[in-house]
Coordinates of C-alpha atoms in Angstrom, one line a residue:
X41 CA 0.0 0.0 0.0
X42 CA 1.3 3.5 -0.9
X43 CA 2.0 5.8 2.1
X44 CA 2.0 9.5 1.6
X45 CA 1.6 12.5 3.9
X46 CA -1.8 13.4 5.5
X47 CA -3.6 16.5 4.6
X48 CA -3.4 19.6 6.8
X49 CA -6.3 21.2 8.6
X50 CA -6.8 24.1 6.2
X51 CA -9.8 22.7 4.4
X52 CA -7.9 20.5 1.9
X53 CA -9.4 17.1 1.9
X54 CA -6.9 14.3 1.9
X55 CA -6.4 12.4 -1.3
X56 CA -4.2 9.5 0.1
X57 CA -4.9 6.5 2.2
X58 CA -2.4 5.2 4.8
X59 CA -3.1 1.7 6.2
X60 CA -6.7 1.6 5.0
X61 CA -8.7 1.4 1.7
X62 CA -11.2 4.0 0.8
X63 CA -14.8 2.8 0.7
X64 CA -16.5 2.5 -2.7
X65 CA -19.6 0.7 -1.5
X66 CA -23.0 2.2 -1.6
X67 CA -23.8 1.3 1.9
X68 CA -26.0 3.7 3.8
X69 CA -26.1 4.1 7.6
X70 CA -28.6 1.3 7.8
X71 CA -26.3 -1.2 6.1
X72 CA -28.5 -1.4 3.0
X73 CA -27.5 -0.7 -0.6
X74 CA -28.8 2.6 -1.8
X75 CA -30.7 2.7 -5.1
X76 CA -32.6 5.0 -7.4
X77 CA -35.7 3.6 -9.1
X78 CA -34.5 0.1 -8.1
X79 CA -31.1 0.5 -9.6
X80 CA -28.1 0.2 -7.2
X81 CA -26.0 3.3 -7.1
X82 CA -22.4 2.9 -8.2
X83 CA -21.0 5.9 -6.4
X84 CA -22.5 5.5 -2.9
X85 CA -20.8 7.4 -0.1
X86 CA -20.9 5.6 3.3
X87 CA -21.8 7.5 6.4
X88 CA -18.9 5.8 8.3
X89 CA -15.9 3.7 7.3
X90 CA -13.1 2.3 9.5
X91 CA -9.6 3.0 8.4
X92 CA -8.2 -0.5 8.8
X93 CA -5.5 -2.0 6.6
X94 CA -2.3 -3.9 6.2
X95 CA -0.6 -2.7 9.4
X96 CA -3.6 -3.9 11.5
X97 CA -3.7 -7.2 9.6
X98 CA 0.0 -7.8 10.4
X99 CA -0.7 -7.1 14.1
X100 CA -3.5 -9.7 14.1
X101 CA -1.2 -12.2 12.5
X102 CA 1.2 -11.8 15.4
X103 CA -1.5 -12.6 17.8
X104 CA -2.4 -15.7 15.9
X105 CA 1.2 -16.9 16.0
X106 CA 1.4 -16.2 19.7
X107 CA -1.2 -18.7 20.6
X108 CA -3.1 -16.3 23.0
X109 CA -6.0 -14.6 21.2
X110 CA -8.1 -14.3 24.4
X111 CA -8.3 -11.3 26.7
X112 CA -5.8 -9.8 29.3
X113 CA -2.8 -11.4 27.5
X114 CA 0.5 -9.8 26.3
X115 CA -1.2 -7.5 23.7
X116 CA -3.8 -6.4 26.2
X117 CA -1.2 -5.5 28.7
X118 CA 0.9 -3.7 26.1
X119 CA -2.2 -1.7 25.0
X120 CA -3.0 -0.7 28.6
X121 CA 0.6 0.5 29.1
X122 CA 0.3 2.5 25.8
X123 CA -2.9 4.1 27.1
X124 CA -1.4 5.0 30.4
X125 CA 1.5 6.8 28.7
X126 CA -0.7 8.5 26.1
X127 CA -3.2 9.9 28.7
X128 CA -0.9 10.3 31.7
X129 CA -3.2 8.4 34.0
X130 CA -2.7 6.1 37.0
X131 CA -4.2 3.1 35.3
X132 CA -5.9 2.0 32.1
X133 CA -8.1 -1.0 31.7
X134 CA -8.8 -2.5 28.2
X135 CA -12.4 -3.6 27.9
X136 CA -14.9 -5.1 25.5
X137 CA -16.7 -1.8 24.9
X138 CA -17.4 1.7 26.4
X139 CA -20.7 0.6 27.9
X140 CA -18.7 -1.9 30.0
X141 CA -16.3 0.9 31.1
X142 CA -19.2 3.1 32.2
X143 CA -20.7 0.2 34.2
X144 CA -17.5 -0.6 35.9
X145 CA -16.9 3.1 36.7
X146 CA -20.2 3.2 38.5
X147 CA -19.3 0.1 40.5
X148 CA -15.8 1.3 41.3
X149 CA -17.2 4.7 42.4
X150 CA -19.6 3.0 44.8
X151 CA -22.9 4.1 43.1
X152 CA -25.8 2.3 44.8
X153 CA -29.6 1.9 44.6
X154 CA -31.2 5.1 45.7
X155 CA -28.4 7.3 44.4
X156 CA -28.8 9.8 41.6
X157 CA -26.3 10.5 38.9
X158 CA -26.7 13.5 36.6
X159 CA -26.0 12.6 33.0
X160 CA -25.7 14.6 29.8
X161 CA -28.9 14.2 27.9
X162 CA -27.9 14.6 24.2
X163 CA -26.0 11.4 23.6
X164 CA -26.3 7.7 22.9
X165 CA -28.0 6.5 26.1
X166 CA -25.1 4.3 27.4
X167 CA -24.3 6.6 30.4
X168 CA -27.9 6.4 31.6
X169 CA -27.9 2.7 31.1
X170 CA -24.8 2.3 33.2
X171 CA -26.5 4.2 36.1
X172 CA -29.5 1.9 35.8
X173 CA -27.2 -1.2 35.8
X174 CA -26.3 -0.5 39.4
X175 CA -29.9 0.3 40.5
X176 CA -29.4 4.1 40.6
X177 CA -31.4 6.8 38.9
X178 CA -30.1 8.8 35.9
X179 CA -31.1 12.5 36.1
X180 CA -30.9 14.2 32.7
X181 CA -29.2 17.6 32.2
X182 CA -29.9 19.7 29.2
X183 CA -27.2 20.8 26.8
X184 CA -25.8 24.0 25.2
X185 CA -27.4 24.9 21.9
X186 CA -24.1 25.9 20.3
X187 CA -22.1 22.8 21.1
X188 CA -24.6 20.1 22.2
X189 CA -22.4 19.4 25.2
X190 CA -23.9 19.3 28.7
X191 CA -24.7 22.7 30.3
X192 CA -22.9 23.1 33.6
X193 CA -25.7 25.4 34.9
X194 CA -28.2 22.7 34.1
X195 CA -26.1 20.3 36.1
X196 CA -25.9 22.7 39.1
X197 CA -29.7 23.2 39.0
X198 CA -30.3 19.4 39.3
X199 CA -28.1 18.7 42.3
X200 CA -30.2 17.3 45.2
X201 CA -29.6 15.3 48.4
X202 CA -29.3 12.0 46.6
X203 CA -26.9 13.2 43.9
X204 CA -23.5 11.5 44.0
X205 CA -21.9 12.3 40.7
X206 CA -22.0 13.5 37.1
X207 CA -21.4 11.8 33.8
X208 CA -20.3 14.4 31.2
X209 CA -20.2 13.5 27.5
X210 CA -17.9 14.7 24.8
X211 CA -20.7 15.0 22.3
X212 CA -19.9 13.2 19.0
X213 CA -16.3 14.2 19.6
X214 CA -16.4 17.6 21.1
X215 CA -15.3 17.9 24.8
X216 CA -17.7 19.4 27.3
X217 CA -16.9 22.4 29.6
X218 CA -14.8 20.6 32.2
X219 CA -13.5 23.7 34.0
X220 CA -17.0 24.7 34.9
X221 CA -18.2 21.1 35.5
X222 CA -15.4 20.3 37.8
X223 CA -16.0 23.5 39.8
X224 CA -19.6 22.6 40.2
X225 CA -18.7 19.0 41.2
X226 CA -16.1 20.1 43.7
X227 CA -18.5 22.5 45.5
X228 CA -20.9 19.7 46.1
X229 CA -18.4 16.8 46.6
X230 CA -19.5 14.9 43.5
X231 CA -17.5 12.6 41.2
X232 CA -17.2 13.4 37.5
X233 CA -16.9 10.7 34.8
X234 CA -15.9 11.7 31.3
X235 CA -17.7 9.7 28.6
X236 CA -15.1 10.3 25.9
X237 CA -16.5 7.5 23.7
X238 CA -16.4 9.7 20.6
X239 CA -13.5 11.9 21.4
X240 CA -10.2 10.0 21.0
X241 CA -7.9 12.7 19.6
X242 CA -9.9 15.7 20.7
X243 CA -8.6 18.2 23.3
X244 CA -9.8 20.8 25.8
X245 CA -7.6 23.6 27.0
X246 CA -4.6 21.7 25.8
X247 CA -5.4 18.5 27.5
X248 CA -6.5 15.3 25.7
X249 CA -10.1 14.1 25.9
X250 CA -9.9 11.1 28.1
X251 CA -7.9 12.9 30.7
X252 CA -10.3 15.6 31.6
X253 CA -11.9 14.0 34.6
X254 CA -10.7 11.6 37.3
X255 CA -12.3 8.7 35.5
X256 CA -12.9 8.5 31.7
X257 CA -14.3 5.9 29.4
X258 CA -13.3 5.4 25.8
X259 CA -14.8 3.6 22.8
X260 CA -13.1 1.8 20.0
X261 CA -16.3 1.0 18.0
X262 CA -16.0 0.8 14.2
X263 CA -16.9 4.5 13.7
X264 CA -14.5 6.0 16.2
X265 CA -11.2 7.7 15.5
X266 CA -9.3 4.6 16.7
X267 CA -11.1 1.4 16.1
X268 CA -10.9 -2.4 16.6
X269 CA -14.5 -2.9 15.5
X270 CA -15.6 -3.1 19.1
X271 CA -13.7 -2.2 22.2
X272 CA -13.3 0.2 25.0
X273 CA -11.2 1.3 28.0
X274 CA -11.5 2.8 31.4
X275 CA -8.9 5.4 32.4
X276 CA -8.4 6.4 36.0
X277 CA -6.3 8.9 37.8
X278 CA -6.4 6.7 40.9
X279 CA -4.9 3.2 40.3
X280 CA -7.3 1.8 42.9
X281 CA -10.2 2.5 40.6
X282 CA -8.4 0.8 37.8
X283 CA -7.6 -2.3 39.8
X284 CA -11.3 -2.6 40.9
X285 CA -12.4 -2.3 37.3
X286 CA -9.8 -4.8 36.0
X287 CA -10.8 -7.4 38.6
X288 CA -14.5 -7.1 37.9
X289 CA -13.9 -7.2 34.1
X290 CA -12.7 -10.8 34.4
X291 CA -15.5 -12.5 36.4
X292 CA -13.9 -11.1 39.6
X293 CA -10.9 -13.5 39.6
X294 CA -8.4 -11.6 37.6
X295 CA -6.2 -12.5 34.6
X296 CA -6.2 -16.2 33.6
X297 CA -3.1 -15.4 31.5
X298 CA -1.2 -14.2 34.6
X299 CA -2.3 -17.3 36.6
X300 CA -1.1 -19.5 33.8
X301 CA 2.4 -18.1 34.2
X302 CA 2.6 -19.3 37.8
X303 CA 4.4 -22.6 38.5
X304 CA 2.0 -25.0 40.1
X305 CA -1.8 -24.9 40.0
X306 CA -3.3 -21.7 41.3
X307 CA -7.0 -21.9 41.8
X308 CA -8.7 -18.5 42.2
X309 CA -11.6 -17.9 44.4
X310 CA -14.7 -16.0 43.4
X311 CA -15.2 -13.4 46.2
X312 CA -17.4 -11.0 44.3
X313 CA -19.7 -10.9 41.3
X314 CA -17.7 -9.9 38.2
X315 CA -18.4 -9.7 34.5
X316 CA -16.9 -10.9 31.2
X317 CA -15.8 -7.5 29.9
X318 CA -12.3 -8.4 28.7
X319 CA -10.9 -7.1 25.4
X320 CA -9.4 -9.9 23.2
X321 CA -5.7 -9.7 22.4
X322 CA -6.7 -9.6 18.8
X323 CA -8.6 -6.3 19.3
X324 CA -5.8 -5.0 21.5
X325 CA -3.2 -5.6 18.8
X326 CA -5.3 -3.7 16.3
X327 CA -5.7 -0.8 18.7
X328 CA -2.0 -0.6 19.3
X329 CA -1.6 0.2 15.6
X330 CA -4.6 2.5 15.5
X331 CA -3.5 4.6 18.5
X332 CA -0.2 5.2 16.7
X333 CA -2.3 6.5 13.7
X334 CA -4.8 8.7 15.6
X335 CA -3.1 12.0 14.7
X336 CA -2.8 11.1 11.1
X337 CA -6.5 10.0 10.8
X338 CA -7.7 13.0 12.8
X339 CA -5.9 15.3 10.4
X340 CA -7.9 13.8 7.6
X341 CA -11.2 14.1 9.5
X342 CA -10.4 17.7 10.5
X343 CA -9.7 18.6 6.9
X344 CA -12.9 17.1 5.8
X345 CA -14.8 19.0 8.5
X346 CA -13.1 22.2 7.3
X347 CA -14.2 21.5 3.7
X348 CA -17.8 20.9 4.8
X349 CA -17.8 24.1 6.8
X350 CA -16.4 26.1 3.8
X351 CA -18.7 24.6 1.2
X352 CA -21.8 25.0 3.4
X353 CA -21.0 28.4 4.9
X354 CA -23.7 30.3 3.0
X355 CA -26.4 27.6 3.1
X356 CA -29.4 29.2 4.8
X357 CA -31.3 26.0 5.5
X358 CA -28.7 24.5 7.9
X359 CA -26.1 25.4 10.5
X360 CA -22.6 23.7 10.6
X361 CA -21.0 22.6 13.9
X362 CA -19.5 25.1 16.3
X363 CA -16.1 24.4 17.9
X364 CA -15.2 26.8 20.7
X365 CA -11.6 28.2 20.6
X366 CA -10.5 26.4 23.7
X367 CA -10.9 22.9 22.4
X368 CA -10.6 20.7 19.3
X369 CA -13.0 18.2 17.9
X370 CA -12.4 14.5 17.1
X371 CA -15.1 14.5 14.4
X372 CA -16.5 11.1 15.1
X373 CA -19.6 12.5 13.4
X374 CA -20.4 15.6 11.4
X375 CA -23.8 16.9 12.5
X376 CA -25.6 19.7 10.7
X377 CA -28.6 21.4 12.3
X378 CA -31.5 21.8 9.9
X379 CA -33.7 24.8 9.6
X380 CA -37.1 23.9 11.2
X381 CA -38.8 24.2 7.8
X382 CA -36.8 21.2 6.4
X383 CA -38.5 17.8 6.5
X384 CA -35.6 15.7 7.9
X385 CA -37.1 12.4 7.1
X386 CA -37.8 13.3 3.5
X387 CA -34.3 14.8 3.2
X388 CA -32.7 11.6 4.5
X389 CA -34.8 9.5 2.1
X390 CA -33.7 11.7 -0.8
X391 CA -30.0 11.5 0.2
X392 CA -30.1 7.7 0.7
X393 CA -31.8 7.2 -2.6
X394 CA -28.8 8.9 -4.3
X395 CA -26.3 6.8 -2.3
X396 CA -25.4 9.4 0.4
X397 CA -25.3 7.8 3.8
X398 CA -26.9 9.8 6.6
X399 CA -28.3 9.4 10.1
X400 CA -30.3 11.3 12.7
X401 CA -27.3 12.3 14.9
X402 CA -27.8 11.1 18.5
X403 CA -30.5 10.8 21.1
X404 CA -32.4 13.0 23.5
X405 CA -32.0 10.4 26.2
X406 CA -34.8 11.8 28.5
X407 CA -37.3 11.1 25.7
X408 CA -36.5 7.4 25.5
X409 CA -39.4 5.3 27.0
X410 CA -37.1 3.0 29.0
X411 CA -36.3 5.9 31.4
X412 CA -39.8 7.4 32.0
X413 CA -37.8 10.6 32.9
X414 CA -39.3 13.5 34.8
X415 CA -36.8 16.0 33.4
X416 CA -37.4 18.3 30.5
X417 CA -34.5 19.1 28.3
X418 CA -35.8 21.4 25.5
X419 CA -32.5 22.1 23.8
X420 CA -31.6 18.4 23.6
X421 CA -35.1 17.6 22.3
X422 CA -34.8 20.2 19.6
X423 CA -31.4 19.0 18.5
X424 CA -32.7 15.5 18.4
X425 CA -35.4 16.6 15.9
X426 CA -33.2 18.8 13.7
X427 CA -29.7 17.3 13.6
X428 CA -28.5 15.3 10.6
X429 CA -25.3 13.3 10.3
X430 CA -23.6 13.3 6.9
X431 CA -20.7 11.2 5.8
X432 CA -17.6 11.6 8.0
X433 CA -14.6 9.3 8.1
X434 CA -10.9 9.5 7.2
X435 CA -11.3 7.8 3.8
X436 CA -13.6 10.4 2.2
X437 CA -12.2 11.8 -1.1
X438 CA -12.5 15.4 -2.1
X439 CA -14.9 14.6 -4.9
X440 CA -17.1 12.6 -2.5
X441 CA -17.3 15.6 -0.1
X442 CA -18.2 17.8 -3.0
X443 CA -20.9 15.4 -4.1
X444 CA -22.4 15.2 -0.6
X445 CA -22.6 19.0 -0.4
X446 CA -24.1 19.3 -3.9
X447 CA -26.8 16.6 -3.3
X448 CA -27.5 18.0 0.2
X449 CA -28.0 21.6 -1.1
X450 CA -30.3 20.5 -3.8
X451 CA -32.4 18.2 -1.6
X452 CA -32.7 20.7 1.2
X453 CA -34.8 22.9 -1.2
X454 CA -36.7 19.8 -2.4
X455 CA -37.7 18.9 1.1
X456 CA -39.1 22.1 2.6
X457 CA -42.4 21.7 4.4
X458 CA -45.4 23.7 2.9
X459 CA -45.5 27.1 4.5

C-alpha cells in the first residue's frame, strides 16, 4: 500500500490512504445498498468507514502466531501501558466496549440503589444505562445549543440530596466544559466521569479528551477515531479505581493469563460478582496500531470538516457545527442542524436514494421510553429533531465531499415543508 503525507487542517481534503482502503460501497447508515428507481448506485458514499488496513492485519497475524487470542494477555497488557502513557493516568483497563467501562466506573465509584447520577442528555443512552445497571437513577441535564455538550448550569440546578456524581459526554467528539463542570462538582463533593467515547484525539484547553476527569471511558467502536471494530477502555487517575475495574472485568478472579504463568496450579476464588468485559488480544493488537495512527487519521477528518464548513457556509437551511476556541473536535460524526422548515425524514430518504449515507445524529435520552424521565431538556429535544449526520470518516475523497454537499444543497430545497 502506498503511504503519503496526510492533509493539513486548512480545508484541503486528503487524497491519500495510509493503512486503509477508501470505501467504494453504496452502503448507507442502515447497512442497505442505496438505489434509485430500483437500480443500485455505483458511487455510494458511506456514512462511516473504519480506516483499517495492512498494518492492522499484520498485528493480528502476530496474535495468531502467539497462541493467545483471548483477553488480558500480552497484547492487552501492552495496550494498557500505551494508554497510560498517552493519557498520563494512574491506570488504564482495556475492555470489550465503552458501555462496560461506564458500568465498571459506577461500580468502582460505589454508586448504589437510591443514588442519583446527573447525565448529559444529548447522547447515545449508554451513560444512563450504566447508572441503571447499578440500580441508581439517571437525572438528565440539558445541553448547550451551540455545542450540544452538557450545560454546567443545568447540572448545578439538578443537584439534590441524593446526587452522587455527574457523567459528562464529549458529544460526537467535542469535549464538554470541564473547568465549569469540575468547579460545580467540587463545590458539592460529586464525582465526575468523562464519557469520551467519541473523542479520541480531541482536546480541551490543551489536555487530551480522556484525561479531563478523574475517571474517563473510551470507545473503539467501528466509527471511532481509533477502532478495533468493538472495544473500550477505562482510564483512572487513581490506580485503585483501575484495579477494581480490572478485577470485575474478568469475572472477579483476575487475569487467567497471569495465573497460567505461575508454577503449580493456582485456583482462584470468586469473592465478588464480576463480568466478562475483557478485550481480546486480537482487538488489543489492532488498537496498538490504531493509536499510533490517531493523529494522522484525525488530520484527515479535520480537513474534511473544514471543507464541509467552507462549502456549506452560505447555506441558509442548515447550520454547521461550532467548535469553541479552547478545544478541538475528534469529528467522530459531522452533524448539521437543519432549519425547522426542512423535512428531515424526507431529506434523509432523498439522500439515501442517491447513495449518500446519513443518520439522525444522536438521542435526547430523556425522551426514551425506557427511562420514564421526569426532566425536561428542551434544547436536547430540539437538536434530536433537527440534527442530521452526513458522511464523516478518514477515507472520504475530495470529490465525495463535494458530491455530498451538492446533493445536500439540492435536496434541502426539495424537502421544505409547505408554509
